[in-house]
mmCIF file of C-alpha atoms in Angstrom:
data_model
loop_
_atom_site.group_PDB
_atom_site.id
_atom_site.type_symbol
_atom_site.label_atom_id
_atom_site.label_comp_id
_atom_site.label_asym_id
_atom_site.label_seq_id
_atom_site.Cartn_x
_atom_site.Cartn_y
_atom_site.Cartn_z
ATOM 1 C CA MET A 1 0.065 0.046 -0.161
ATOM 2 C CA GLN A 2 1.567 3.362 -0.958
ATOM 3 C CA PRO A 3 1.414 6.114 1.513
ATOM 4 C CA PRO A 4 -0.357 9.349 0.395
ATOM 5 C CA SER A 5 1.739 11.670 -1.805
ATOM 6 C CA GLY A 6 1.469 14.443 0.614
ATOM 7 C CA LEU A 7 3.150 12.539 3.358
ATOM 8 C CA SER A 8 6.877 12.036 3.806
ATOM 9 C CA PRO A 9 9.045 10.479 6.401
ATOM 10 C CA PRO A 10 10.083 12.820 9.122
ATOM 11 C CA PRO A 11 13.714 13.986 9.292
ATOM 12 C CA PRO A 12 15.793 12.292 11.681
ATOM 13 C CA SER A 13 16.009 14.017 15.177
ATOM 14 C CA SER A 14 19.124 15.920 15.831
ATOM 15 C CA PRO A 15 20.017 18.057 19.069
ATOM 16 C CA PRO A 16 19.659 21.745 18.977
ATOM 17 C CA ALA A 17 22.729 23.888 18.164
ATOM 18 C CA ASP A 18 22.635 25.375 21.428
ATOM 19 C CA THR A 19 22.843 21.806 22.934
ATOM 20 C CA LEU A 20 26.032 20.952 21.087
ATOM 21 C CA ALA A 21 27.646 24.306 22.114
ATOM 22 C CA SER A 22 27.130 23.819 25.761
ATOM 23 C CA ALA A 23 28.332 20.219 25.459
ATOM 24 C CA ALA A 24 31.493 21.352 23.871
ATOM 25 C CA ILE A 25 32.002 23.965 26.659
ATOM 26 C CA GLU A 26 31.906 21.145 29.183
ATOM 27 C CA THR A 27 34.463 19.117 27.606
ATOM 28 C CA PRO A 28 37.495 18.899 29.892
ATOM 29 C CA SER A 29 41.025 19.360 28.909
ATOM 30 C CA LEU A 30 42.635 16.226 28.034
ATOM 31 C CA PRO A 31 46.161 15.111 29.426
ATOM 32 C CA ASP A 32 49.079 14.323 27.450
ATOM 33 C CA THR A 33 49.692 10.772 26.234
ATOM 34 C CA PRO A 34 52.137 9.287 28.586
ATOM 35 C CA ALA A 35 55.636 8.103 27.121
ATOM 36 C CA SER A 36 54.696 4.488 28.192
ATOM 37 C CA LEU A 37 51.623 4.440 25.816
ATOM 38 C CA ASP A 38 53.253 6.258 22.990
ATOM 39 C CA PRO A 39 57.103 5.741 22.899
ATOM 40 C CA ASP A 40 57.643 8.317 20.309
ATOM 41 C CA THR A 41 56.168 11.238 22.456
ATOM 42 C CA PRO A 42 59.022 12.101 24.815
ATOM 43 C CA PHE A 43 58.642 13.865 28.021
ATOM 44 C CA SER A 44 60.464 17.123 27.813
ATOM 45 C CA ASP A 45 61.630 20.089 30.021
ATOM 46 C CA ALA A 46 62.495 22.105 26.833
ATOM 47 C CA ALA A 47 60.382 24.439 24.941
ATOM 48 C CA PRO A 48 59.807 24.005 21.344
ATOM 49 C CA VAL A 49 62.098 26.942 20.317
ATOM 50 C CA ASP A 50 64.975 27.553 22.830
ATOM 51 C CA ALA A 51 64.983 24.074 24.202
ATOM 52 C CA SER A 52 64.664 25.625 27.873
ATOM 53 C CA ASP A 53 61.740 26.009 30.125
ATOM 54 C CA ALA A 54 63.734 28.115 32.695
ATOM 55 C CA ASP A 55 61.154 30.975 32.215
ATOM 56 C CA THR A 56 58.104 28.475 32.202
ATOM 57 C CA PRO A 57 55.919 28.993 35.434
ATOM 58 C CA ALA A 58 55.772 26.140 37.585
ATOM 59 C CA LEU A 59 52.219 24.510 37.642
ATOM 60 C CA ALA A 60 50.123 24.880 40.684
ATOM 61 C CA PRO A 61 47.654 22.128 41.900
ATOM 62 C CA THR A 62 43.924 22.844 40.791
ATOM 63 C CA PRO A 63 41.396 22.945 43.418
ATOM 64 C CA ASP A 64 40.150 19.426 43.001
ATOM 65 C CA GLY A 65 43.716 18.139 43.264
ATOM 66 C CA ALA A 66 43.949 16.756 39.715
ATOM 67 C CA LEU A 67 47.118 15.548 38.532
ATOM 68 C CA ALA A 68 49.408 17.262 36.074
ATOM 69 C CA SER A 69 50.089 15.807 32.542
ATOM 70 C CA ALA A 70 53.183 13.922 31.666
ATOM 71 C CA SER A 71 54.898 17.077 30.408
ATOM 72 C CA ASP A 72 55.326 19.832 32.471
ATOM 73 C CA ALA A 73 53.889 22.819 30.364
ATOM 74 C CA PRO A 74 52.733 23.320 26.863
ATOM 75 C CA GLY A 75 54.754 25.613 24.791
ATOM 76 C CA ASP A 76 53.751 29.231 24.163
ATOM 77 C CA GLY A 77 50.957 29.421 21.662
ATOM 78 C CA GLU A 78 50.089 26.033 21.644
ATOM 79 C CA ASP A 79 46.425 24.999 21.106
ATOM 80 C CA ASP A 80 44.934 21.814 22.375
ATOM 81 C CA GLY A 81 41.844 21.983 20.267
ATOM 82 C CA ILE A 82 39.576 21.957 23.309
ATOM 83 C CA THR A 83 36.978 24.396 24.230
ATOM 84 C CA ASN A 84 38.168 26.745 26.992
ATOM 85 C CA PRO A 85 35.211 27.511 29.506
ATOM 86 C CA SER A 86 36.921 30.561 30.675
ATOM 87 C CA SER A 87 37.996 32.366 27.694
ATOM 88 C CA GLY A 88 35.606 30.940 25.090
ATOM 89 C CA SER A 89 36.122 28.742 22.197
ATOM 90 C CA ARG A 90 39.732 28.318 21.117
ATOM 91 C CA LYS A 91 39.220 26.391 17.945
ATOM 92 C CA HIS A 92 36.468 24.351 16.537
ATOM 93 C CA MET A 93 36.368 20.857 17.509
ATOM 94 C CA THR A 94 34.329 18.234 15.600
ATOM 95 C CA LEU A 95 33.329 15.025 17.069
ATOM 96 C CA ALA A 96 34.373 11.733 15.444
ATOM 97 C CA PRO A 97 31.772 9.341 14.331
ATOM 98 C CA PRO A 98 31.176 6.300 16.208
ATOM 99 C CA ALA A 99 33.454 3.422 15.281
ATOM 100 C CA THR A 100 32.051 0.518 13.307
ATOM 101 C CA ALA A 101 31.285 -2.665 15.127
ATOM 102 C CA THR A 102 33.909 -5.233 14.414
ATOM 103 C CA LYS A 103 34.706 -8.723 15.484
ATOM 104 C CA LYS A 104 36.027 -8.932 19.003
ATOM 105 C CA SER A 105 39.641 -9.507 19.163
ATOM 106 C CA LYS A 106 41.429 -11.839 21.287
ATOM 107 C CA LYS A 107 42.161 -10.072 24.863
ATOM 108 C CA LYS A 108 45.748 -8.761 25.124
ATOM 109 C CA GLY A 109 47.857 -10.832 27.451
ATOM 110 C CA GLY A 110 46.438 -14.100 26.834
ATOM 111 C CA ASN A 111 49.102 -15.809 28.775
ATOM 112 C CA SER A 112 48.607 -13.718 31.759
ATOM 113 C CA VAL A 113 46.413 -15.281 34.693
ATOM 114 C CA TRP A 114 44.116 -12.826 36.680
ATOM 115 C CA THR A 115 44.156 -13.729 40.402
ATOM 116 C CA ARG A 116 43.861 -12.483 43.866
ATOM 117 C CA PRO A 117 46.548 -13.396 46.383
ATOM 118 C CA THR A 118 43.791 -14.741 49.035
ATOM 119 C CA SER A 119 41.808 -17.842 48.920
ATOM 120 C CA ARG A 120 38.981 -19.621 50.613
ATOM 121 C CA LYS A 121 41.315 -22.208 52.067
ATOM 122 C CA GLY A 122 43.711 -21.823 54.879
ATOM 123 C CA LYS A 123 43.711 -19.639 57.834
ATOM 124 C CA LYS A 124 41.876 -16.359 57.307
ATOM 125 C CA LYS A 125 44.065 -13.477 57.338
ATOM 126 C CA ALA A 126 43.832 -10.849 60.348
ATOM 127 C CA ARG A 127 42.539 -7.340 59.254
ATOM 128 C CA GLN A 128 45.379 -5.001 59.199
ATOM 129 C CA PRO A 129 44.805 -1.974 61.406
ATOM 130 C CA GLY A 130 44.067 1.376 59.218
ATOM 131 C CA GLY A 131 46.139 4.603 59.176
ATOM 132 C CA HIS A 132 46.025 8.112 57.664
ATOM 133 C CA GLY A 133 47.211 6.926 54.202
ATOM 134 C CA PRO A 134 45.022 5.766 51.526
ATOM 135 C CA GLY A 135 43.244 2.650 52.142
ATOM 136 C CA GLY A 136 43.462 2.967 55.914
ATOM 137 C CA GLY A 137 40.568 2.387 58.151
ATOM 138 C CA ALA A 138 40.374 3.419 61.740
ATOM 139 C CA SER A 139 43.018 6.110 62.687
ATOM 140 C CA SER A 140 45.973 5.054 64.021
ATOM 141 C CA ALA A 141 49.361 6.704 64.919
ATOM 142 C CA HIS A 142 51.310 3.530 63.595
ATOM 143 C CA PRO A 143 49.362 1.762 60.983
ATOM 144 C CA GLY A 144 50.409 -1.585 60.010
ATOM 145 C CA PRO A 145 51.856 -2.503 56.603
ATOM 146 C CA ASN A 146 49.916 -2.328 53.588
ATOM 147 C CA ALA A 147 49.911 -6.079 52.536
ATOM 148 C CA GLY A 148 47.707 -5.576 49.329
ATOM 149 C CA GLY A 149 45.802 -8.649 50.239
ATOM 150 C CA ASP A 150 42.517 -7.484 48.353
ATOM 151 C CA GLU A 151 44.216 -6.282 45.236
ATOM 152 C CA LEU A 152 43.161 -7.856 41.992
ATOM 153 C CA CYS A 153 46.776 -9.253 40.513
ATOM 154 C CA GLN A 154 47.848 -10.302 37.289
ATOM 155 C CA LEU A 155 50.497 -13.148 36.851
ATOM 156 C CA VAL A 156 52.590 -12.307 33.865
ATOM 157 C CA PRO A 157 55.182 -14.985 32.647
ATOM 158 C CA ALA A 158 58.558 -14.222 33.616
ATOM 159 C CA THR A 159 60.018 -14.678 30.188
ATOM 160 C CA ARG A 160 63.215 -12.703 31.331
ATOM 161 C CA LEU A 161 63.731 -14.273 34.706
ATOM 162 C CA ALA A 162 67.184 -15.454 33.662
ATOM 163 C CA ALA A 163 68.337 -11.903 32.721
ATOM 164 C CA GLU A 164 66.828 -10.541 35.958
ATOM 165 C CA ARG A 165 68.557 -12.956 38.171
ATOM 166 C CA ASN A 166 71.829 -12.038 36.495
ATOM 167 C CA ASP A 167 71.203 -8.189 37.151
ATOM 168 C CA ASP A 168 72.844 -8.618 40.657
ATOM 169 C CA ALA A 169 74.781 -10.909 42.628
ATOM 170 C CA ALA A 170 76.291 -11.600 45.832
ATOM 171 C CA THR A 171 79.738 -10.712 44.568
ATOM 172 C CA GLN A 172 78.604 -7.590 42.921
ATOM 173 C CA PRO A 173 78.535 -4.071 44.469
ATOM 174 C CA VAL A 174 75.440 -1.772 43.997
ATOM 175 C CA LEU A 175 75.315 -0.815 40.378
ATOM 176 C CA LEU A 176 72.677 0.518 37.642
ATOM 177 C CA SER A 177 70.338 -2.199 36.701
ATOM 178 C CA ARG A 178 70.607 -3.313 33.260
ATOM 179 C CA PHE A 179 67.199 -4.948 33.580
ATOM 180 C CA PHE A 180 65.088 -2.035 35.342
ATOM 181 C CA LYS A 181 65.810 0.607 32.908
ATOM 182 C CA SER A 182 64.227 2.156 29.869
ATOM 183 C CA GLU A 183 65.542 0.544 26.437
ATOM 184 C CA ARG A 184 66.456 4.318 25.491
ATOM 185 C CA ILE A 185 68.788 4.564 28.439
ATOM 186 C CA GLU A 186 72.614 3.759 27.965
ATOM 187 C CA VAL A 187 74.486 2.228 30.764
ATOM 188 C CA SER A 188 78.447 2.281 30.813
ATOM 189 C CA ASP A 189 80.363 -1.018 30.974
ATOM 190 C CA ASP A 190 81.042 -0.289 34.700
ATOM 191 C CA ARG A 191 77.353 0.208 35.141
ATOM 192 C CA LEU A 192 77.706 3.528 37.161
ATOM 193 C CA THR A 193 76.992 6.137 34.125
ATOM 194 C CA ALA A 194 73.831 6.520 32.321
ATOM 195 C CA ALA A 195 72.945 8.377 29.391
ATOM 196 C CA SER A 196 69.966 9.255 27.435
ATOM 197 C CA THR A 197 68.829 11.404 24.682
ATOM 198 C CA LYS A 198 65.287 12.598 23.162
ATOM 199 C CA GLY A 199 62.774 11.704 25.915
ATOM 200 C CA TYR A 200 62.640 11.242 29.646
ATOM 201 C CA ARG A 201 63.092 7.792 30.653
ATOM 202 C CA MET A 202 64.486 6.224 33.675
ATOM 203 C CA VAL A 203 67.228 3.834 35.132
ATOM 204 C CA ARG A 204 67.295 2.587 38.763
ATOM 205 C CA ALA A 205 69.934 0.832 41.058
ATOM 206 C CA THR A 206 70.055 -2.964 41.492
ATOM 207 C CA ARG A 207 69.282 -2.744 45.250
ATOM 208 C CA GLY A 208 66.712 -0.607 47.200
ATOM 209 C CA VAL A 209 66.193 0.234 50.970
ATOM 210 C CA ALA A 210 63.071 -0.046 52.921
ATOM 211 C CA ALA A 211 64.290 1.209 56.412
ATOM 212 C CA GLY A 212 67.136 3.020 57.947
ATOM 213 C CA ALA A 213 69.009 6.178 56.561
ATOM 214 C CA TRP A 214 70.943 6.070 53.306
ATOM 215 C CA TYR A 215 72.648 8.217 51.078
ATOM 216 C CA PHE A 216 74.563 8.298 47.410
ATOM 217 C CA GLU A 217 75.743 10.881 45.116
ATOM 218 C CA VAL A 218 75.364 11.790 41.466
ATOM 219 C CA ARG A 219 77.716 13.990 39.254
ATOM 220 C CA VAL A 220 76.104 15.729 36.309
ATOM 221 C CA VAL A 221 78.831 15.046 33.555
ATOM 222 C CA HIS A 222 77.041 16.724 30.666
ATOM 223 C CA LEU A 223 73.817 18.582 30.158
ATOM 224 C CA GLY A 224 74.786 20.603 26.818
ATOM 225 C CA ALA A 225 72.441 23.316 25.446
ATOM 226 C CA THR A 226 69.333 20.979 25.757
ATOM 227 C CA GLY A 227 70.020 18.576 28.469
ATOM 228 C CA HIS A 228 67.912 18.469 31.462
ATOM 229 C CA THR A 229 67.834 15.623 34.625
ATOM 230 C CA ARG A 230 65.327 14.534 37.204
ATOM 231 C CA LEU A 231 67.285 12.687 39.786
ATOM 232 C CA GLY A 232 66.071 11.112 43.109
ATOM 233 C CA TRP A 233 64.370 8.131 44.605
ATOM 234 C CA VAL A 234 61.840 5.505 43.192
ATOM 235 C CA THR A 235 60.135 2.351 44.404
ATOM 236 C CA ASN A 236 59.696 -0.778 42.383
ATOM 237 C CA ARG A 237 56.276 0.372 41.217
ATOM 238 C CA ALA A 238 57.615 3.572 39.440
ATOM 239 C CA ASP A 239 56.975 3.484 35.653
ATOM 240 C CA LEU A 240 60.420 3.294 33.936
ATOM 241 C CA GLN A 241 59.330 5.059 30.690
ATOM 242 C CA THR A 242 58.629 8.194 32.796
ATOM 243 C CA PRO A 243 60.837 10.688 34.593
ATOM 244 C CA VAL A 244 61.816 10.503 38.144
ATOM 245 C CA GLY A 245 58.750 12.049 40.030
ATOM 246 C CA TYR A 246 55.982 11.369 37.559
ATOM 247 C CA ASP A 247 53.887 9.095 39.549
ATOM 248 C CA ALA A 248 52.963 8.347 43.110
ATOM 249 C CA TYR A 249 56.159 6.271 43.572
ATOM 250 C CA GLY A 250 58.905 8.483 42.838
ATOM 251 C CA PHE A 251 60.548 11.752 44.323
ATOM 252 C CA GLY A 252 62.593 13.929 41.966
ATOM 253 C CA TYR A 253 65.023 16.819 42.174
ATOM 254 C CA ARG A 254 64.888 18.925 39.014
ATOM 255 C CA ASP A 255 67.982 20.709 37.489
ATOM 256 C CA ILE A 256 66.480 23.983 35.979
ATOM 257 C CA ASP A 257 65.156 25.653 38.955
ATOM 258 C CA GLY A 258 65.927 23.157 41.625
ATOM 259 C CA ALA A 259 62.303 22.275 41.938
ATOM 260 C CA LYS A 260 60.979 19.157 43.651
ATOM 261 C CA VAL A 261 58.769 16.807 41.694
ATOM 262 C CA HIS A 262 56.230 14.190 42.736
ATOM 263 C CA LYS A 263 53.093 12.869 41.103
ATOM 264 C CA ALA A 264 54.163 15.224 38.132
ATOM 265 C CA TRP A 265 53.828 18.130 40.095
ATOM 266 C CA ARG A 266 56.806 20.761 40.415
ATOM 267 C CA GLU A 267 56.953 22.652 43.723
ATOM 268 C CA LYS A 268 59.493 25.389 44.640
ATOM 269 C CA TYR A 269 62.376 23.735 46.676
ATOM 270 C CA ALA A 270 66.003 24.927 46.280
ATOM 271 C CA ASP A 271 67.155 28.670 45.576
ATOM 272 C CA GLU A 272 68.566 27.858 42.364
ATOM 273 C CA GLY A 273 69.064 24.671 40.175
ATOM 274 C CA TYR A 274 72.083 22.765 39.407
ATOM 275 C CA ARG A 275 74.211 22.548 36.517
ATOM 276 C CA GLU A 276 76.931 20.438 34.456
ATOM 277 C CA GLY A 277 79.639 19.579 36.940
ATOM 278 C CA ASP A 278 77.710 19.742 40.267
ATOM 279 C CA VAL A 279 77.557 16.772 42.724
ATOM 280 C CA LEU A 280 74.333 16.115 44.151
ATOM 281 C CA GLY A 281 73.601 14.180 47.210
ATOM 282 C CA PHE A 282 70.532 12.117 47.892
ATOM 283 C CA TYR A 283 69.341 11.214 51.564
ATOM 284 C CA ILE A 284 66.415 9.136 52.673
ATOM 285 C CA SER A 285 65.316 8.358 56.221
ATOM 286 C CA LEU A 286 62.688 5.437 56.855
ATOM 287 C CA PRO A 287 62.451 4.686 60.528
ATOM 288 C CA ASP A 288 60.808 1.322 61.053
ATOM 289 C CA GLY A 289 60.217 1.315 57.364
ATOM 290 C CA GLU A 290 59.969 -2.421 57.073
ATOM 291 C CA ARG A 291 56.470 -2.464 58.891
ATOM 292 C CA TYR A 292 55.258 -0.295 56.056
ATOM 293 C CA GLU A 293 56.766 -2.101 53.070
ATOM 294 C CA PRO A 294 54.173 -3.955 50.771
ATOM 295 C CA LYS A 295 54.682 -7.668 51.504
ATOM 296 C CA GLN A 296 53.037 -8.934 48.450
ATOM 297 C CA PRO A 297 55.375 -11.482 46.499
ATOM 298 C CA ASP A 298 57.082 -10.061 43.226
ATOM 299 C CA LEU A 299 57.683 -13.639 42.000
ATOM 300 C CA ILE A 300 55.801 -16.859 42.480
ATOM 301 C CA GLN A 301 55.596 -20.412 40.810
ATOM 302 C CA TYR A 302 52.362 -21.269 39.206
ATOM 303 C CA LYS A 303 51.558 -24.639 37.486
ATOM 304 C CA GLY A 304 55.261 -24.986 37.354
ATOM 305 C CA MET A 305 56.318 -21.750 35.703
ATOM 306 C CA PRO A 306 57.518 -18.529 37.165
ATOM 307 C CA PHE A 307 55.158 -15.657 37.179
ATOM 308 C CA HIS A 308 55.604 -11.878 37.964
ATOM 309 C CA VAL A 309 52.775 -10.484 40.225
ATOM 310 C CA GLN A 310 51.625 -7.320 38.899
ATOM 311 C CA VAL A 311 48.869 -5.156 40.290
ATOM 312 C CA PRO A 312 47.076 -3.086 37.513
ATOM 313 C CA LYS A 313 47.547 0.483 38.102
ATOM 314 C CA GLU A 314 43.824 1.325 38.475
ATOM 315 C CA GLU A 315 43.839 -1.522 41.490
ATOM 316 C CA GLN A 316 47.135 -0.197 43.300
ATOM 317 C CA LYS A 317 46.808 1.232 46.620
ATOM 318 C CA VAL A 318 49.656 3.876 47.827
ATOM 319 C CA PRO A 319 51.016 2.351 51.086
ATOM 320 C CA ALA A 320 50.615 3.866 54.264
ATOM 321 C CA PRO A 321 53.150 6.623 54.966
ATOM 322 C CA VAL A 322 56.137 5.931 57.137
ATOM 323 C CA PRO A 323 55.903 8.343 60.196
ATOM 324 C CA GLY A 324 59.043 10.228 60.574
ATOM 325 C CA SER A 325 60.312 9.548 56.985
ATOM 326 C CA GLU A 326 62.144 12.256 55.149
ATOM 327 C CA ILE A 327 64.102 12.923 51.833
ATOM 328 C CA CYS A 328 66.492 15.634 51.523
ATOM 329 C CA TYR A 329 68.939 16.720 48.678
ATOM 330 C CA PHE A 330 72.173 18.266 48.649
ATOM 331 C CA LYS A 331 74.331 20.271 45.988
ATOM 332 C CA ASN A 332 77.958 20.079 46.582
ATOM 333 C CA GLY A 333 77.764 19.081 50.032
ATOM 334 C CA VAL A 334 75.093 21.786 51.136
ATOM 335 C CA CYS A 335 71.674 20.790 52.219
ATOM 336 C CA GLN A 336 68.800 22.431 50.013
ATOM 337 C CA GLY A 337 66.286 21.708 52.792
ATOM 338 C CA SER A 338 63.597 18.900 53.613
ATOM 339 C CA ALA A 339 61.895 17.965 50.219
ATOM 340 C CA PHE A 340 59.392 15.326 51.397
ATOM 341 C CA LYS A 341 58.254 13.841 54.648
ATOM 342 C CA ASP A 342 56.163 10.884 55.619
ATOM 343 C CA ILE A 343 56.613 9.342 52.332
ATOM 344 C CA PRO A 344 54.677 5.871 51.565
ATOM 345 C CA GLY A 345 56.335 2.710 52.487
ATOM 346 C CA GLY A 346 58.142 0.749 49.909
ATOM 347 C CA ARG A 347 61.569 -0.104 48.862
ATOM 348 C CA TYR A 348 63.310 2.968 47.437
ATOM 349 C CA TYR A 349 66.084 2.673 44.543
ATOM 350 C CA PRO A 350 68.376 5.444 43.499
ATOM 351 C CA ALA A 351 67.274 6.529 40.060
ATOM 352 C CA ALA A 352 67.880 8.848 37.335
ATOM 353 C CA SER A 353 65.981 10.230 34.134
ATOM 354 C CA MET A 354 67.595 12.369 31.414
ATOM 355 C CA TYR A 355 66.602 14.321 28.516
ATOM 356 C CA THR A 356 67.923 16.045 25.373
ATOM 357 C CA LEU A 357 66.459 17.050 22.096
ATOM 358 C CA PRO A 358 67.121 14.849 19.121
ATOM 359 C CA ASN A 359 70.446 14.812 17.371
ATOM 360 C CA GLU A 360 72.206 16.351 20.230
ATOM 361 C CA PRO A 361 74.832 14.616 22.634
ATOM 362 C CA ASN A 362 73.653 12.536 25.364
ATOM 363 C CA CYS A 363 72.697 13.915 28.812
ATOM 364 C CA VAL A 364 75.121 12.072 31.033
ATOM 365 C CA VAL A 365 75.213 11.364 34.825
ATOM 366 C CA LYS A 366 77.390 9.316 37.089
ATOM 367 C CA PHE A 367 76.466 7.436 40.156
ATOM 368 C CA ASN A 368 78.400 7.056 43.458
ATOM 369 C CA PHE A 369 77.050 4.773 45.717
ATOM 370 C CA GLY A 370 79.918 5.108 48.230
ATOM 371 C CA PRO A 371 81.716 4.749 50.649
ATOM 372 C CA ASP A 372 84.056 7.399 49.272
ATOM 373 C CA PHE A 373 81.972 10.461 48.485
ATOM 374 C CA GLU A 374 82.972 13.738 46.962
ATOM 375 C CA PHE A 375 80.774 15.936 49.220
ATOM 376 C CA PHE A 376 79.633 13.872 52.023
ATOM 377 C CA PRO A 377 77.636 16.332 54.369
ATOM 378 C CA GLN A 378 79.182 17.116 57.749
ATOM 379 C CA ASP A 379 75.699 18.166 59.416
ATOM 380 C CA PHE A 380 72.491 16.419 58.852
ATOM 381 C CA GLY A 381 70.679 18.788 60.989
ATOM 382 C CA GLY A 382 69.677 16.285 63.656
ATOM 383 C CA LEU A 383 68.398 13.461 61.166
ATOM 384 C CA PRO A 384 70.011 10.141 61.428
ATOM 385 C CA ILE A 385 73.494 9.791 59.883
ATOM 386 C CA PRO A 386 73.142 7.871 56.879
ATOM 387 C CA GLN A 387 75.037 4.667 55.350
ATOM 388 C CA PRO A 388 76.476 4.676 51.993
ATOM 389 C CA MET A 389 74.148 2.619 49.276
ATOM 390 C CA SER A 390 77.150 0.620 48.914
ATOM 391 C CA GLU A 391 76.426 -1.210 52.008
ATOM 392 C CA VAL A 392 73.128 -2.497 51.143
ATOM 393 C CA PRO A 393 73.149 -6.170 51.174
ATOM 394 C CA TYR A 394 72.358 -8.515 48.293
ATOM 395 C CA GLN A 395 69.026 -9.991 48.353
ATOM 396 C CA ALA A 396 68.656 -13.218 46.278
ATOM 397 C CA LEU A 397 65.656 -13.309 43.876
ATOM 398 C CA GLU A 398 63.343 -15.982 45.127
ATOM 399 C CA VAL A 399 60.634 -17.704 43.529
ATOM 400 C CA LYS A 400 58.100 -18.346 46.020
ATOM 401 C CA ASN A 401 56.388 -21.822 45.633
ATOM 402 C CA GLU A 402 52.806 -20.629 46.273
ATOM 403 C CA GLY A 403 49.881 -21.091 44.397
ATOM 404 C CA PRO A 404 47.505 -18.002 43.982
ATOM 405 C CA ALA A 405 43.646 -18.149 44.133
ATOM 406 C CA GLU A 406 41.996 -18.456 40.782
ATOM 407 C CA ASN A 407 38.232 -18.010 40.787
ATOM 408 C CA GLY A 408 38.282 -18.183 44.580
ATOM 409 C CA ILE A 409 40.114 -21.671 44.686
ATOM 410 C CA ALA A 410 43.801 -21.992 45.613
ATOM 411 C CA GLU A 411 45.686 -24.273 43.505
ATOM 412 C CA LYS A 412 48.113 -26.534 45.252
ATOM 413 C CA THR A 413 51.778 -26.519 44.124
ATOM 414 C CA SER A 414 54.643 -28.629 45.239
#
């Protein structure tokens, strides 16, 4: 049956123009892509023209405490293509059409096992007392360690276990790691000098500390016209494809203005920065820190194969802070003041990240783990006198023979 000639299908409904405009105004600014997701996008402390951000103002935290993006600040005149609610539209933004439905691809990481470290079998773990840190319950002056028993874990096959085991040995001193570093970092034959170009990436030492007071030095060997560094302390959860201080697991000291960096925020710290030829000292104090170090195993055996225990970033809980803990930085033997206090529990490693523009000589730093330092401080201002990092004992990489709980049921292993 034909419809009457005077009738026609109604046009497809579309939202009014003012609705689209209001939606564009409410669109938030998007963060930069981290280097770990886009290896070709480097972190940079250099402006696009003169390769220096010395005149770039430090970022200040927003009222809601949002984290800064991977790079410190955009270059002058950059347009992110997003509507600015305070100053009107910068540039028209078009919305991409919805993606066409395709056949579901195989889940990435098919060889991994998702599990939880607890199970229904065996004795139930006692509830840990809470604290003032994230994940704490009732307030307590001295909370217990963060065991991470309720976190969802991913078991990733340890395909490079042999290389990881060869990274350190009882007969070796503390050195820079050949395993726990970005592929863009070059380590010297004596494993005390690190160099990098293009984008901020990280390398850390083979041994870390969870308790006590410790110290090491770094000499800035070469910066050049475009080189920059961020040096300091990181835990084993820090992202090696980012600069020191990018996430919650690193505490950095910046060359340009002597700022301190944590969670990608730069804050005023030293009166001035440091430059090529300076010797920097790095102090950390973790009183009774072993009580606050996460106890979750890093390596277990499952179905006869070694697996690394990894917690997805969205599931990670920052450990409770260590009361009385502190980090200080020194320049040529002079203390620059207290940088961080009551830092989260964990095992902290000396670390460095370097940057230069492409086609420029590498930025180079040299570590000195002691005991013979160039500028060992004579006064620590009442803080515990540190031990040199060279005295950190070797810890063998142990594969724990435990079966994780999969789907709520623990698998028994021999």
